[in-house]
Coordinates of C-alpha atoms in Angstrom, one line a residue:
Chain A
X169 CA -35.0 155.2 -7.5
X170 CA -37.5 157.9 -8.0
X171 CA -37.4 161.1 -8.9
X172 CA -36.4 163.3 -5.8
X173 CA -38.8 166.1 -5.3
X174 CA -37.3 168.3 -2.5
X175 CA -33.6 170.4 -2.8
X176 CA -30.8 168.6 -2.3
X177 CA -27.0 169.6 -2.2
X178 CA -24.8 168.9 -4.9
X179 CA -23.0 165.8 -3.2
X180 CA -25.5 164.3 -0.6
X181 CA -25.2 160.5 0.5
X182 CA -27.6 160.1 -1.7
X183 CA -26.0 161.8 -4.7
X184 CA -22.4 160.1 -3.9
X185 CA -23.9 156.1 -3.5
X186 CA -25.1 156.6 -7.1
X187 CA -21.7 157.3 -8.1
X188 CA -20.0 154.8 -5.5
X189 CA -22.5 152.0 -5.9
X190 CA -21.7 151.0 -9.7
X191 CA -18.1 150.9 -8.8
X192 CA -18.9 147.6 -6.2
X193 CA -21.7 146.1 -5.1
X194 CA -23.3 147.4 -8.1
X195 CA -20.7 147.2 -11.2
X196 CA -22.0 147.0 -14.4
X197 CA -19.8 144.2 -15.5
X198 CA -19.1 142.2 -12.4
X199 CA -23.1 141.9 -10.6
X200 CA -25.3 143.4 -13.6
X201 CA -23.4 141.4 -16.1
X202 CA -23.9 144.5 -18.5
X203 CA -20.7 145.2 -21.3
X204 CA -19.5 141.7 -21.5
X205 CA -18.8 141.9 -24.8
X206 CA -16.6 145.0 -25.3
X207 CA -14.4 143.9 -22.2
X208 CA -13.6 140.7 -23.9
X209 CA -12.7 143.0 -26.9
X210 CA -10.0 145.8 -25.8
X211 CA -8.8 144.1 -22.8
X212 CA -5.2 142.3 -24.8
X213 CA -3.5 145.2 -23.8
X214 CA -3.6 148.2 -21.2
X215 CA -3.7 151.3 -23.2
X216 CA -6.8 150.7 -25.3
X217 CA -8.3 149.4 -22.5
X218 CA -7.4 153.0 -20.5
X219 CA -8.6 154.8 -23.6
X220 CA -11.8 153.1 -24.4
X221 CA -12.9 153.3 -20.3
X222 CA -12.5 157.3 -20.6
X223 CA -14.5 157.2 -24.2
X224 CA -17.3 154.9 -22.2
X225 CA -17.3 157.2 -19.1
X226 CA -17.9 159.7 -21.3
X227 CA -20.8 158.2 -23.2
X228 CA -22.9 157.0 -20.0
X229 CA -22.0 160.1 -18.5
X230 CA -23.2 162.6 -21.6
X231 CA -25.8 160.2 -22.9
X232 CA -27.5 160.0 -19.2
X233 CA -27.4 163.8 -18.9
X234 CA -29.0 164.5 -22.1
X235 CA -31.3 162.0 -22.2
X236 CA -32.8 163.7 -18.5
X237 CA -32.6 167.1 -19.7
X238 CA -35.3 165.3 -22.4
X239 CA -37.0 163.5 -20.6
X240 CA -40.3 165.2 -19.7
X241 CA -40.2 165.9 -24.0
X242 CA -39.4 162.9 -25.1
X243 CA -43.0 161.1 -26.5
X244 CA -42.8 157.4 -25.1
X245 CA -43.7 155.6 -28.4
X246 CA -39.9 156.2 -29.5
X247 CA -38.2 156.6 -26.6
X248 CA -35.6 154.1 -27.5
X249 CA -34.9 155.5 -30.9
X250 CA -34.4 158.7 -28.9
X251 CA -32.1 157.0 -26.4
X252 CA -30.3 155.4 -29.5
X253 CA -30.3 159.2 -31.6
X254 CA -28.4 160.6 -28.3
X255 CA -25.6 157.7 -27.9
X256 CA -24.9 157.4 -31.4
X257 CA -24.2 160.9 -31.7
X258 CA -21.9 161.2 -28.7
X259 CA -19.9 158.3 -29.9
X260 CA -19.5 159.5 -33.0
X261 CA -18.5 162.7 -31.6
X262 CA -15.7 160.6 -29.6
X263 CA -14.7 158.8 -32.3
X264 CA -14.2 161.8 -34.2
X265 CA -12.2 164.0 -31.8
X266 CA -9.8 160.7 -30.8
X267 CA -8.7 160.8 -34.7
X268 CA -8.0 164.0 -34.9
X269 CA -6.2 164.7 -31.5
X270 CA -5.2 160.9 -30.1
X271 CA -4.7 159.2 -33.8
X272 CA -2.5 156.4 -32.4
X273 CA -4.8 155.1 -30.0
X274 CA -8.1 155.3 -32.1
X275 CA -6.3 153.1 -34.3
X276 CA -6.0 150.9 -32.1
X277 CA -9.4 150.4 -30.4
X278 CA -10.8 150.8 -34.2
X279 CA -14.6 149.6 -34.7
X280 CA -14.7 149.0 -30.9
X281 CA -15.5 152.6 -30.7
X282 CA -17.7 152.6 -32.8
X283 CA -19.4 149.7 -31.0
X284 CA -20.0 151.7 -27.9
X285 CA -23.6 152.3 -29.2
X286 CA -24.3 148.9 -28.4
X287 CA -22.7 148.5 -24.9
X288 CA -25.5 147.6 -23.0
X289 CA -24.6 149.6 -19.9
X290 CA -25.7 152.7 -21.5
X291 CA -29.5 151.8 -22.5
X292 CA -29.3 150.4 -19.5
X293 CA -28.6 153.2 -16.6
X294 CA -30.6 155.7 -19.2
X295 CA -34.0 152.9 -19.6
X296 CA -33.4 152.3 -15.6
X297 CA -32.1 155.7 -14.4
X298 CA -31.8 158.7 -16.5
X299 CA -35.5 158.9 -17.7
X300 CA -36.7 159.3 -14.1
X301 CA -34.0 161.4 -12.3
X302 CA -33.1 164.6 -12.5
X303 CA -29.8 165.4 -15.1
X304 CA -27.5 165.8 -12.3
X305 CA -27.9 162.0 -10.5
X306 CA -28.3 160.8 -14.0
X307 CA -24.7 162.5 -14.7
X308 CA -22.9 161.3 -11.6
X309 CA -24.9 157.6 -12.0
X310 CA -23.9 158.0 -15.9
X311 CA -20.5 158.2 -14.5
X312 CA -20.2 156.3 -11.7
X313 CA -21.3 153.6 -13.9
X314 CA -18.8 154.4 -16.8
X315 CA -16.1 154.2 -14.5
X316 CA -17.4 150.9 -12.9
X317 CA -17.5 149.0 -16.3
X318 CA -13.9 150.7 -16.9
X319 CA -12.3 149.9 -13.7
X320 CA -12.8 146.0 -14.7
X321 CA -11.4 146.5 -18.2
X322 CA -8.2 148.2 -16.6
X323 CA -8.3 144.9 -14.2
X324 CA -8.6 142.4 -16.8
X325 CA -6.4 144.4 -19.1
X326 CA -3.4 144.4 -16.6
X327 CA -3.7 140.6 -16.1
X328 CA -3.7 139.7 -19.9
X329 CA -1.4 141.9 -21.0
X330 CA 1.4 141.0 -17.7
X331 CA 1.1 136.9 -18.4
X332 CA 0.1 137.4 -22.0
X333 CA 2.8 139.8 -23.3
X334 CA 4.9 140.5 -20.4
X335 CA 4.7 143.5 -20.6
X336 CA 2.5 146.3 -19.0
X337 CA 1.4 149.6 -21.1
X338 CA 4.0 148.6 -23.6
X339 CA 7.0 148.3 -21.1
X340 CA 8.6 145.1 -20.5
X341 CA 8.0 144.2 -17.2
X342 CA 9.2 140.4 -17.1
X343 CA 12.8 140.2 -17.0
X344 CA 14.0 139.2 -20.3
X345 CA 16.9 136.4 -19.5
X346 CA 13.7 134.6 -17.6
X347 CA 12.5 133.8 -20.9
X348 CA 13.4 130.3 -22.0
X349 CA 14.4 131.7 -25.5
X350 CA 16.9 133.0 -23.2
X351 CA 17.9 130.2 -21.1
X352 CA 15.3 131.1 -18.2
X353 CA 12.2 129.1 -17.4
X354 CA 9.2 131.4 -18.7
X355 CA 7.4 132.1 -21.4
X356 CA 4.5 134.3 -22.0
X357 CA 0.8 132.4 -21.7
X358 CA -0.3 132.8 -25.2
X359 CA -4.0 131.8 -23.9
X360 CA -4.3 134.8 -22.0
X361 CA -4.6 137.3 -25.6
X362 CA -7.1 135.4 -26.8
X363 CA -10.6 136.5 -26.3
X364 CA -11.6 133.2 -23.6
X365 CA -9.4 133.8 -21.0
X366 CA -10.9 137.7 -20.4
X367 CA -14.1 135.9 -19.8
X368 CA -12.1 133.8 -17.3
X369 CA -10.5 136.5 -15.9
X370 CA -14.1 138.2 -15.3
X371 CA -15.4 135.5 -13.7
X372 CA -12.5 135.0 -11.0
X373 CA -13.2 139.0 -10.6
X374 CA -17.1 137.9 -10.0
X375 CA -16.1 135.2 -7.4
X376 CA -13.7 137.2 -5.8
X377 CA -15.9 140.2 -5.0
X378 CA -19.0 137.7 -3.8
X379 CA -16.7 135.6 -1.7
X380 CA -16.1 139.1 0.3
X381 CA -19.8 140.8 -0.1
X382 CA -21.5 137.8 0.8
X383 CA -25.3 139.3 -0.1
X384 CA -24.1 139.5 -3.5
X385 CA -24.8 136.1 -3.6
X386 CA -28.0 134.6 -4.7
X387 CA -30.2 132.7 -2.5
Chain B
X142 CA -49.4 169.8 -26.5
X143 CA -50.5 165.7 -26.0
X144 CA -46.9 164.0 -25.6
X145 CA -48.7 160.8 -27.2
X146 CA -49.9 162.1 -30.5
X147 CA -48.7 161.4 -34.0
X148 CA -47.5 164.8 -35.2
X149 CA -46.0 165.6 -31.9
X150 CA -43.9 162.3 -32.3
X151 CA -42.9 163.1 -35.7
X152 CA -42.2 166.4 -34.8
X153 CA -40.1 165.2 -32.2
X154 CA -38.1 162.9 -34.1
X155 CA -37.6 165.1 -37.3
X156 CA -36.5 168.2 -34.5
X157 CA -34.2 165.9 -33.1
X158 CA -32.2 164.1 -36.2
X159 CA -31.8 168.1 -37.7
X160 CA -30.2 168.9 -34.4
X161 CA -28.5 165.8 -34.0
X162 CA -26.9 165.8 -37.7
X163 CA -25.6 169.9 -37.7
X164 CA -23.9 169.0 -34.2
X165 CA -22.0 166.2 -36.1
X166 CA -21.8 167.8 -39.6
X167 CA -20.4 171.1 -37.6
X168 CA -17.7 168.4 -35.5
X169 CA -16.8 166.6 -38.6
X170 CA -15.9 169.9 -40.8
X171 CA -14.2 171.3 -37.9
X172 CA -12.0 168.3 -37.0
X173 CA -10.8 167.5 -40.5
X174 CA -8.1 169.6 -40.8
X175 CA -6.4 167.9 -38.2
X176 CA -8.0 164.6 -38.8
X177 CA -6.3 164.5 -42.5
X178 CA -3.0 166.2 -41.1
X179 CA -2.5 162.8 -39.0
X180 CA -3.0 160.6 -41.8
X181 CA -0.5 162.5 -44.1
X182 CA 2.1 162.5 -41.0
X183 CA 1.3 159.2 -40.4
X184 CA 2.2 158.2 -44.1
X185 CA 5.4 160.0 -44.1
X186 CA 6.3 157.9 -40.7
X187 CA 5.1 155.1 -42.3
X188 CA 7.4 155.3 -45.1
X189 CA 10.7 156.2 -42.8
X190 CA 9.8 153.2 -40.3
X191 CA 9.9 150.9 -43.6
X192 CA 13.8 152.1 -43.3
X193 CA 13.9 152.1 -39.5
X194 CA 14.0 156.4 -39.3
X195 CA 11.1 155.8 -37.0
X196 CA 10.7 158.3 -34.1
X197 CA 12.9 159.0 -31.1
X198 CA 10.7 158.7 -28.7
X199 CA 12.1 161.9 -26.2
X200 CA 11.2 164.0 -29.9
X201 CA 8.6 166.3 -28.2
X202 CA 7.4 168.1 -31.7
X203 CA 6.5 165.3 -33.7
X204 CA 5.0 166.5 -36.4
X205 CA 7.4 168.8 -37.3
X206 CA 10.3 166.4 -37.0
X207 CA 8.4 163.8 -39.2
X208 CA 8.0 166.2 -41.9
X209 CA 12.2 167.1 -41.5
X210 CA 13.1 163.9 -41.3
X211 CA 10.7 162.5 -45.2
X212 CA 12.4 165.9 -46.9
X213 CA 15.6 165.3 -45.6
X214 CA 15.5 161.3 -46.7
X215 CA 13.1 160.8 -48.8
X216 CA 14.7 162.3 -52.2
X217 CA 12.6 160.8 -54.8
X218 CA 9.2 159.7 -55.5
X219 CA 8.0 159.1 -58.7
X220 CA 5.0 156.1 -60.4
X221 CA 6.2 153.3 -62.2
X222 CA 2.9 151.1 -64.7
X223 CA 2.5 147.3 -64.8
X224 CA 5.6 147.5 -67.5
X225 CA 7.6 149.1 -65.3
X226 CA 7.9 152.2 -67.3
X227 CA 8.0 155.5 -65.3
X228 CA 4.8 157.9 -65.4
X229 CA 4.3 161.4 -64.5
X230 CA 2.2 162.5 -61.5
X231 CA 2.3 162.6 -57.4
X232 CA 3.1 159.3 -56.2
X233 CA 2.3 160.4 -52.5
X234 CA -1.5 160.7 -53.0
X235 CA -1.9 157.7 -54.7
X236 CA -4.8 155.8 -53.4
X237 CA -2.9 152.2 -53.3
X238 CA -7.1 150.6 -53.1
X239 CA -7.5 151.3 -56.3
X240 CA -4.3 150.0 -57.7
X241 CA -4.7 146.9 -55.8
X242 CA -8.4 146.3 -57.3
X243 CA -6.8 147.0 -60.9
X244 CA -4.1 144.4 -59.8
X245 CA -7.0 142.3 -58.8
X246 CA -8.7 142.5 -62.4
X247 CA -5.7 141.8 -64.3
X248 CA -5.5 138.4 -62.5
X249 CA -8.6 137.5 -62.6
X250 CA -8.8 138.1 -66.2
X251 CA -8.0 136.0 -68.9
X252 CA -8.7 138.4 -72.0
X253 CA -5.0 139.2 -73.1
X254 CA -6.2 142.9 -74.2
X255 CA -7.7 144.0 -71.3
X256 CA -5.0 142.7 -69.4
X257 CA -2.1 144.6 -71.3
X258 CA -4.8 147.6 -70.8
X259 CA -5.1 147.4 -67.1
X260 CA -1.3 146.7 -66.7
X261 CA -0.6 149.9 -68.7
X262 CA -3.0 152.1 -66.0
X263 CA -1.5 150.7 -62.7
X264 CA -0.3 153.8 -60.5
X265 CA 2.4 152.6 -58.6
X266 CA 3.9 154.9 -56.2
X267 CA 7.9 154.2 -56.1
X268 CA 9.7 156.2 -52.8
X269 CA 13.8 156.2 -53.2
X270 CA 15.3 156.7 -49.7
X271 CA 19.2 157.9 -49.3
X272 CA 20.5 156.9 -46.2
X273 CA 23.5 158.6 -44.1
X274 CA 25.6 157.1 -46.6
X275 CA 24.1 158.0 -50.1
X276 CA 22.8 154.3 -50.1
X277 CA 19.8 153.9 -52.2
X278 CA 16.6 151.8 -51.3
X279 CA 13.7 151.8 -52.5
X280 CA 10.6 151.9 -50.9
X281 CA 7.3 150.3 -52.3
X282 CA 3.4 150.3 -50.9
X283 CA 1.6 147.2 -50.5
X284 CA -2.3 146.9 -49.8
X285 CA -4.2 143.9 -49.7
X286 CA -7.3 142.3 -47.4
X287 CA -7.7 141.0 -44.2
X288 CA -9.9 139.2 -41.8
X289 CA -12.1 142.2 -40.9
X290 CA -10.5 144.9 -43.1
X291 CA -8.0 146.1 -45.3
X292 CA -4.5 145.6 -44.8
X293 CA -1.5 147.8 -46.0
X294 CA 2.2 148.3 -45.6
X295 CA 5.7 149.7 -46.9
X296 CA 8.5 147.4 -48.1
X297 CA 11.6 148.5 -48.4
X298 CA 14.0 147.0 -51.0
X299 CA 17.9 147.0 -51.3
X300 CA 19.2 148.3 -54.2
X301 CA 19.7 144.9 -56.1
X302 CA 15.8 145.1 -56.2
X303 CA 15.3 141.7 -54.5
X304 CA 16.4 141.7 -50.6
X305 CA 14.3 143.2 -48.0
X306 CA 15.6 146.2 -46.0
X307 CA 12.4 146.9 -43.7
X308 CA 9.0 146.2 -43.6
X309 CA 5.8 147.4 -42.0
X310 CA 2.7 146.5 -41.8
X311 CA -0.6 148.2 -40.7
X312 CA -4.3 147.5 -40.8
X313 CA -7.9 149.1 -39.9
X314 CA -9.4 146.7 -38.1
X315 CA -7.9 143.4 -37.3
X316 CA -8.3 141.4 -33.6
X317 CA -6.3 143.2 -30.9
X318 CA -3.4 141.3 -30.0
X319 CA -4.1 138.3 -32.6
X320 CA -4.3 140.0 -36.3
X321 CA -3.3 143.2 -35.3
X322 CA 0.2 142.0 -34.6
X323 CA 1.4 142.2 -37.6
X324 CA 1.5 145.9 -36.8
X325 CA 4.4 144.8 -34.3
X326 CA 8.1 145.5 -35.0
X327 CA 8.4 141.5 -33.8
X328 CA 6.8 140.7 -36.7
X329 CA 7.6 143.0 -39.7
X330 CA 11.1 142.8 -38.5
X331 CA 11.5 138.9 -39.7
X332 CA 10.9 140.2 -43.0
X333 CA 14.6 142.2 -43.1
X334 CA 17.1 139.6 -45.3
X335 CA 14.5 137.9 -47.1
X336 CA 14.5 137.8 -51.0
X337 CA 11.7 138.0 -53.1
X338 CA 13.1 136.4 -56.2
X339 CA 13.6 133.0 -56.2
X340 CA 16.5 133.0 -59.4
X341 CA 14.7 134.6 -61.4
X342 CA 11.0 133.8 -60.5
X343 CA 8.8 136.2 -58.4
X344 CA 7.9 134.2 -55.4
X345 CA 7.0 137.1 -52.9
X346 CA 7.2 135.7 -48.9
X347 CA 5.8 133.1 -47.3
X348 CA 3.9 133.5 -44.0
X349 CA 4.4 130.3 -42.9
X350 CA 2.1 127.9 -40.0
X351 CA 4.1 126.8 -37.7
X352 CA 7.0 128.4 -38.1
X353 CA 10.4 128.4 -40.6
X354 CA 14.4 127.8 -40.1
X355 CA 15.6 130.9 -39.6
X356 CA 17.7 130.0 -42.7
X357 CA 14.9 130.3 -45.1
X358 CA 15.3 133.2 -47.5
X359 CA 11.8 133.2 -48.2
X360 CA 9.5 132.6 -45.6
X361 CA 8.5 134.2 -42.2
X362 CA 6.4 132.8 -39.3
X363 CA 3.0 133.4 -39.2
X364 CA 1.1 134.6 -36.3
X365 CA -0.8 132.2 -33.8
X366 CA -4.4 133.2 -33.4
X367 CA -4.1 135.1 -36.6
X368 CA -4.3 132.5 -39.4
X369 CA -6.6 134.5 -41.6
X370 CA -5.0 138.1 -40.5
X371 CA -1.2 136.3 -41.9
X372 CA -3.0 135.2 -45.5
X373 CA -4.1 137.6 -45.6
X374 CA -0.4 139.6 -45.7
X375 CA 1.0 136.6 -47.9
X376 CA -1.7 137.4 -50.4
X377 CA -0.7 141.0 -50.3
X378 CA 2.7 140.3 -50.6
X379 CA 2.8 138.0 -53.8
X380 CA -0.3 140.5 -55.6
X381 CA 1.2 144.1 -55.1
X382 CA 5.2 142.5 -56.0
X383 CA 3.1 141.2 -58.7
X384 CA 2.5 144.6 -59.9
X385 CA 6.0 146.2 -59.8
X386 CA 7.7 142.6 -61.3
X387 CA 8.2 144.8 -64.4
X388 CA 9.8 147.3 -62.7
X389 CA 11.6 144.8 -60.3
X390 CA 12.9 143.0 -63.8
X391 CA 14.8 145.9 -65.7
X392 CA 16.2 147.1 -62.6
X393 CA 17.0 143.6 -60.8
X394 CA 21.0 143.5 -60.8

């Protein structure tokens, strides 16, 4: 992963692995184990986890972009103070513009906005990517990346909120005389909305995607 | 210049956080107008939810037909003190935080005069809905504390002052899907029948562990997973009815 000295075209191989790479055999979430946290967070139900997966793409994307356009400036004694400067910024900036144009749904997600500055996968791709690329593979592996961590949220998110609530993006999906409240046999998994069972649910992602690229696995 | 010295560093960092702080003053002055907008709408929705003259959701312009809706229903708003007297002044931009912390004082306090004092400045906001069929309730604010934040709501009350017509309940920060329930129609919704007065005693609601006979005029169930999140709307409950008992009392029929 260095920097690539002669001119390439805007969506070489090379260009579209960085963006295709973090969305399997190199996910954030599932083989980096990058973002844990956050995905335990917003994953109860599917729209904040839709919602907070654009606001992240966004982030690794910007904040990956910037920090290249830097990083030939940027002195090396407070690099990460730099790195930290940039993200901050951006989520504030996203944080901002959801309140004023998607108010419902910032409500919702609340501090885990906020708490994008911490989510790992953005120090990391900038730390391991961005400060030696060029800003257009940093953008697409920015993004490629962003969309990696957010395709497992919408995963998880989909699970918990089906046997958790019943329901998926608000709709009830489960038929409602199934429930036994109702006279039926079913009733929703309470276990699922708590916090535990999206760790759970990551892990069975984790052994499902090694049990078919076998050189995920480690000797 | 040499990327490693001191002043370039400093220069650096100081060039970066001015840069860094006009992009965000600039965003922040130029998304407040719509920014405060929502929160005013989202009071006003607030308040007509408490009454169940929530949304349609196929109303494309929603803003517009929130703002209808409040001036059509809403026909009087006025602020009641801890005597229950009536006050002059705007009872929609009262900032219920500082009410509650004056509700706070006067019960931890035990020195009579300041109490009488404190009770005399509450700011209680008081909302009178008229429904379809000149009906009146009455619809009160409640604010309070939960497990990671502050918790608020709207109760609305029957006209005999003691039965509840609607609730809702809203918060800034509880767990998703455990605390933050209480934002669900599922929950607020147990809270329509209930009385507040036991005879004449102010007993508020319980959020009861485990669940209550559906009989019980005073109690709801709590939420599982959300122990602290559901005292944290009891507490609420019994402190901000606390503060309009006065105004509960000469009015109760």
């Amino acid at each position: 992963m260095t920097g690539q000295k002669e001119k390439e075209p805007l969506f070489s191989t090379k260009i579209l692995r960085l963006f295709t790479d973090p969305i399997s055999k190199g996910n954030p979430i599932t083989v980096l184990v990058l973002g844990i946290c956050s995905s335990l967070a917003v994953t109860a139900k599917m729209e904040p986890a839709i919602v907070m997966a654009i606001s992240v793409i966004v982030v690794t994307g910007f904040s990956s972009f910037i920090i290249s356009l830097l990083r030939n400036t940027i002195p090396n004694r407070i690099r990460i103070i730099v790195q930290l400067v940039v993200i901050a910024a951006l989520v504030i900036l996203v944080d901002q513009v959801l309140r004023a144009y998607a108010y419902d749904v910032s409500k919702q997600l609340s501090v885990f906005v906020g708490l994008i500055i911490t989510n790992c996968i953005i120090m990391g791709r900038i730390e391991a990517f961005a400060l030696g690329n060029k800003p257009w593979p940093s953008l697409v592996d920015g993004v490629g990346n962003g969309i990696g961590y957010g395709l497992i949220l919408i995963v998880v998110a989909f699970f918990r909120e089906l046997l958790g609530s019943g329901t998926v993006f608000g709709h009830q999906v489960i038929p409602e005389n199934w429930y036994i409240a109702n006279g039926g046999f079913y009733e929703n998994n309470g276990l699922m909305i708590l916090p535990p069972m999206a760790l759970i649910l990551v892990g069975v992602i984790i052994w499902i995607q090694r049990s078919f690229n076998k050189q995920l696995i480690e000797k | 210049m040499n990327r490693n010295s001191n002043t370039y560093t400093f220069l650096y960092a100081a060039g970066l956080v001015v840069v860094v702080a006009s992009a965000l003053a600039i965003a922040s002055i130029g998304l407040k107008e719509p920014q405060e907008k929502n929160i005013a709408i989202e009071k006003k929705l607030n308040i007509l939810s408490t009454v169940g003259k929530g949304i349609a959701s196929n109303e494309t312009d929603k803003n517009t037909y929130i703002e209808a809706q409040y001036d059509k229903y809403i026909v009087e708003s006025f602020i009641v003190d801890g005597n229950g007297e009536r006050k002059e002044g705007d009872a929609f931009h009262i900032n219920m935080k500082e009410e509650y912390d004056k509700i706070k004082a006067i019960k931890q306090t035990l020195d009579e005069e300041k109490r009488v004092a404190l009770r005399k400045s509450l700011d209680l906001p008081v909302f009178i809905y008229k429904d379809d069929d000149a009906r009146l309730k009455c619809i009160i604010p409640v604010y309070g504390a939960g497990l990671w934040g502050p918790l608020w709501g709207y109760l609305a009350l029957n006209d005999d002052f003691n039965t509840v017509y609607g609730a809702i309940f809203d918060h800034k920060g509880e767990t998703p899907g455990l605390g933050a329930e209480i934002a669900t129609q599922a929950f607020a919704g147990q809270f329509v029948g209930k009385q507040i007065f036991e005879g004449h005693t102010l007993t508020a609601i319980k959020i009861v562990k485990g669940g209550v006979p559906k009989t019980d005029l005073h109690g709801v169930d709590a939420i599982s997973g959300g122990t602290i999140t559901s005292r944290g709307v009891e507490e609420m409950l019994q402190d901000c009815l606390n503060g309009y008992n006065a105004f509960f009392a000469k009015n109760k029929k």
